[in-house]
């Protein structure tokens, strides 16, 4: 570099320095202090943590910027974020998703199991702590000592309990009152005396003893509806009810009588306005009632044929509403209007149904459709609808002030199938029933809160079964529903299903819609099950009402119910209560017992005992079944069960309270019974029982150490061989015996081998030293005895091998082992 260049470079540096000095910013001390404070605040607010992190990680050799870059490269997607969907052809994506799904499911399952385990451990610890706390609190409740309260004298309060306490009745007062009437009714049936009408009996009971007007009203409705001509017991109640017009007439009459009562109450409350007088008949009652109801001039607005402040058509309508067609005819005749209607009503009153009536009806229906259909007088329109039985869709809202009014109107316009005019739409009995039960239903009538009202509506439309089923849903009304069903069934007015296994409410394919059938068996069983343990006698009275019902297999419903009762509770107290006590002169005769009152030609208590015994035998309750078979006099079945039980316990030692000890008492009773009725039992059963009895005696001697007596029993019964020549004979005899003997044979062989081995050890011990006796002849005799014992042991092992039944391996091993020890 020459001097020129060096000079130029120095000038440039000088110029740069000068420019920087010229661009410098001069600040005062206050400005510098303010800038310093702002810089310090920014650093302390945002950068302190980063600086400290840099300093801390830098001191440990960690490069924080590089670590931050690595963290940013990681996926930010959450671990349990749903996987991206892949197409069906993307195999790699599908496999990747499946792998990730598997991993996620394992993680999720592990997380759930850990959470559940921790939760269980937490509650276990909490319960343990609670238990310790309760224990400490109970320990702290120890009563004070006498020294703490020296002036307090403790007195013991004696408690008296009955020697034989009776269970507390589960029947309330209403149920007990009903049960008394059922018992009295059953007694009259059994004695053959005249039966009372249960509906009337229960209706009077509710009126006299129940402090519930709603229940009394329900019984009154049912009593009134059943007060018809007795129906044939050979005709199905459902079909006869649908075709019998008297049920419709009864419902109308009941509603009309109730409305007359209501009108009289209104008149009595307004005697001045009613101006009551004259003969006390419906004609004058209706006149007085209309005078009270239409006293204001505005109440006559829109009404036709008003004379002297008395509207005509309300008089006619309320006469019909009260059930007096004659009063309606009289009012219409006095007015002098509508001669055709007067003629038709007169013919209906006289009961004339000839062709002239049909002609007048046609003319009046035409007049109604042309003019009166839009009439402003609701009473006149209602009278035409009632007389002509037409226009069922008109609600008559102006006149319907209660459910009774609506139901009476519907019943008044009914037409039977044989009187229907198919040219116009008319309402039938089945149509009204469907309207009440299906279309309107429980919600429309607010049945849950107004149960008696809905029951009355169903009963008045002839739907007894549906009404009783609805009433039986609540526990409070169930006793009334059960006895209503019983009373109707005794009058042959209750529709029952073809099978006793049907639901509580069902219908048959041939039944007219919407009629239902009520399963009385299921209803009574459901009701009596609640108290059959505490009030068994009353429960049997209800089961007696089911004596005419049969199940699919032909069994009697009453016997089935009592059988179930005894199967569930078959103790000595219940058996004595049902069947009585054993006659001291005849062991097969039982006197007393509740069921003795219910005997008929079809069954008695002995057939019931056999039925219960069979059911107990099916359930493997053999000991109780034996008791029932003995009551029934069925010794053959009792002996079979005794043999089966003896084969299981005959080889055991007798202990107090064991089955073997209980069977000893049974065998003594059976031995006494067989002495009188041995011919009633099959021969092979007697043989099996006799052999087992001998085997039981054999084991008693064996366990008592009486080997000689035990051996004599085996020898007398030829059960085991004395030598090898008798093996075939014993095996042949064994084949003729029952399986119960085969079952106990291994124990017999082992016991016999133990007896032989014991005798062998005894003989061997006495013959061990000949010097003691000094007699060679005696030694030879004892050797012969030992050989005989060995021969007996050999015969036992041969028999075990020759029996065509599979012997237990332990039995064969024990027999062979003892035989080897004898050589």
PDB file of N, CA, C and O in Angstrom, residues 587-588 630 635 639 667-681 686 689:
ATOM      1  N   UNK A 587    -102.323 -96.249  61.668  1.00  0.00           N
ATOM      2  CA  UNK A 587    -101.183 -95.401  61.315  1.00  0.00           C
ATOM      3  C   UNK A 587    -101.347 -94.758  59.945  1.00  0.00           C
ATOM      4  O   UNK A 587    -100.586 -93.851  59.602  1.00  0.00           O
ATOM      5  N   UNK A 588    -102.294 -95.247  59.136  1.00  0.00           N
ATOM      6  CA  UNK A 588    -102.491 -94.677  57.804  1.00  0.00           C
ATOM      7  C   UNK A 588    -103.702 -93.751  57.751  1.00  0.00           C
ATOM      8  O   UNK A 588    -104.154 -93.386  56.674  1.00  0.00           O
ATOM      9  N   UNK A 630     -95.896 -91.307  53.438  1.00  0.00           N
ATOM     10  CA  UNK A 630     -96.476 -92.081  54.535  1.00  0.00           C
ATOM     11  C   UNK A 630     -97.869 -91.565  54.873  1.00  0.00           C
ATOM     12  O   UNK A 630     -98.781 -92.345  55.172  1.00  0.00           O
ATOM     13  N   UNK A 635     -96.788 -96.655  50.472  1.00  0.00           N
ATOM     14  CA  UNK A 635     -95.603 -97.277  51.056  1.00  0.00           C
ATOM     15  C   UNK A 635     -94.566 -97.639  50.017  1.00  0.00           C
ATOM     16  O   UNK A 635     -93.360 -97.620  50.297  1.00  0.00           O
ATOM     17  N   UNK A 639     -90.777 -96.580  50.491  1.00  0.00           N
ATOM     18  CA  UNK A 639     -89.700 -97.571  50.620  1.00  0.00           C
ATOM     19  C   UNK A 639     -88.602 -97.333  49.585  1.00  0.00           C
ATOM     20  O   UNK A 639     -87.408 -97.505  49.881  1.00  0.00           O
ATOM     21  N   UNK A 667     -87.227 -96.272  59.600  1.00  0.00           N
ATOM     22  CA  UNK A 667     -87.288 -97.721  59.343  1.00  0.00           C
ATOM     23  C   UNK A 667     -88.163 -98.427  60.380  1.00  0.00           C
ATOM     24  O   UNK A 667     -88.888 -99.380  60.044  1.00  0.00           O
ATOM     25  N   UNK A 668     -88.117 -97.980  61.630  1.00  0.00           N
ATOM     26  CA  UNK A 668     -88.980 -98.607  62.643  1.00  0.00           C
ATOM     27  C   UNK A 668     -90.444 -98.371  62.310  1.00  0.00           C
ATOM     28  O   UNK A 668     -91.284 -99.277  62.455  1.00  0.00           O
ATOM     29  N   UNK A 669     -90.753 -97.175  61.851  1.00  0.00           N
ATOM     30  CA  UNK A 669     -92.139 -96.884  61.483  1.00  0.00           C
ATOM     31  C   UNK A 669     -92.572 -97.689  60.262  1.00  0.00           C
ATOM     32  O   UNK A 669     -93.707 -98.162  60.187  1.00  0.00           O
ATOM     33  N   UNK A 670     -91.667 -97.838  59.296  1.00  0.00           N
ATOM     34  CA  UNK A 670     -91.989 -98.613  58.100  1.00  0.00           C
ATOM     35  C   UNK A 670     -92.114-100.097  58.414  1.00  0.00           C
ATOM     36  O   UNK A 670     -92.939-100.800  57.810  1.00  0.00           O
ATOM     37  N   UNK A 671     -91.313-100.591  59.328  1.00  0.00           N
ATOM     38  CA  UNK A 671     -91.433-102.006  59.700  1.00  0.00           C
ATOM     39  C   UNK A 671     -92.805-102.293  60.281  1.00  0.00           C
ATOM     40  O   UNK A 671     -93.436-103.324  59.956  1.00  0.00           O
ATOM     41  N   UNK A 672     -93.302-101.361  61.094  1.00  0.00           N
ATOM     42  CA  UNK A 672     -94.640-101.552  61.659  1.00  0.00           C
ATOM     43  C   UNK A 672     -95.707-101.442  60.579  1.00  0.00           C
ATOM     44  O   UNK A 672     -96.720-102.169  60.604  1.00  0.00           O
ATOM     45  N   UNK A 673     -95.505-100.561  59.614  1.00  0.00           N
ATOM     46  CA  UNK A 673     -96.494-100.402  58.546  1.00  0.00           C
ATOM     47  C   UNK A 673     -96.490-101.592  57.600  1.00  0.00           C
ATOM     48  O   UNK A 673     -97.544-102.032  57.119  1.00  0.00           O
ATOM     49  N   UNK A 674     -95.302-102.163  57.327  1.00  0.00           N
ATOM     50  CA  UNK A 674     -95.229-103.312  56.429  1.00  0.00           C
ATOM     51  C   UNK A 674     -95.892-104.537  57.028  1.00  0.00           C
ATOM     52  O   UNK A 674     -96.361-105.423  56.295  1.00  0.00           O
ATOM     53  N   UNK A 675     -95.937-104.596  58.324  1.00  0.00           N
ATOM     54  CA  UNK A 675     -96.600-105.742  58.950  1.00  0.00           C
ATOM     55  C   UNK A 675     -98.095-105.736  58.650  1.00  0.00           C
ATOM     56  O   UNK A 675     -98.738-106.790  58.636  1.00  0.00           O
ATOM     57  N   UNK A 676     -98.668-104.543  58.369  1.00  0.00           N
ATOM     58  CA  UNK A 676    -100.092-104.449  58.072  1.00  0.00           C
ATOM     59  C   UNK A 676    -100.392-104.425  56.582  1.00  0.00           C
ATOM     60  O   UNK A 676    -101.394-104.996  56.137  1.00  0.00           O
ATOM     61  N   UNK A 677     -99.541-103.787  55.775  1.00  0.00           N
ATOM     62  CA  UNK A 677     -99.833-103.584  54.351  1.00  0.00           C
ATOM     63  C   UNK A 677     -98.652-104.027  53.494  1.00  0.00           C
ATOM     64  O   UNK A 677     -98.176-103.294  52.639  1.00  0.00           O
ATOM     65  N   UNK A 678     -98.178-105.201  53.716  1.00  0.00           N
ATOM     66  CA  UNK A 678     -97.036-105.703  52.959  1.00  0.00           C
ATOM     67  C   UNK A 678     -97.398-105.977  51.512  1.00  0.00           C
ATOM     68  O   UNK A 678     -96.557-105.912  50.606  1.00  0.00           O
ATOM     69  N   UNK A 679     -98.653-106.276  51.248  1.00  0.00           N
ATOM     70  CA  UNK A 679     -99.068-106.621  49.882  1.00  0.00           C
ATOM     71  C   UNK A 679     -99.108-105.404  48.960  1.00  0.00           C
ATOM     72  O   UNK A 679     -99.190-105.563  47.748  1.00  0.00           O
ATOM     73  N   UNK A 680     -99.056-104.193  49.510  1.00  0.00           N
ATOM     74  CA  UNK A 680     -99.112-102.986  48.680  1.00  0.00           C
ATOM     75  C   UNK A 680     -97.770-102.634  48.057  1.00  0.00           C
ATOM     76  O   UNK A 680     -97.690-101.695  47.260  1.00  0.00           O
ATOM     77  N   UNK A 681     -96.722-103.366  48.400  1.00  0.00           N
ATOM     78  CA  UNK A 681     -95.374-103.041  47.943  1.00  0.00           C
ATOM     79  C   UNK A 681     -94.860-104.174  47.072  1.00  0.00           C
ATOM     80  O   UNK A 681     -95.130-105.353  47.335  1.00  0.00           O
ATOM     81  N   UNK A 686     -89.260-104.769  48.655  1.00  0.00           N
ATOM     82  CA  UNK A 686     -89.191-105.293  50.030  1.00  0.00           C
ATOM     83  C   UNK A 686     -87.871-106.009  50.259  1.00  0.00           C
ATOM     84  O   UNK A 686     -87.237-105.885  51.318  1.00  0.00           O
ATOM     85  N   UNK A 689     -85.131-103.417  50.645  1.00  0.00           N
ATOM     86  CA  UNK A 689     -85.238-102.740  51.935  1.00  0.00           C
ATOM     87  C   UNK A 689     -84.803-103.664  53.071  1.00  0.00           C
ATOM     88  O   UNK A 689     -84.098-103.233  54.006  1.00  0.00           O
TER      89      UNK A 689
END
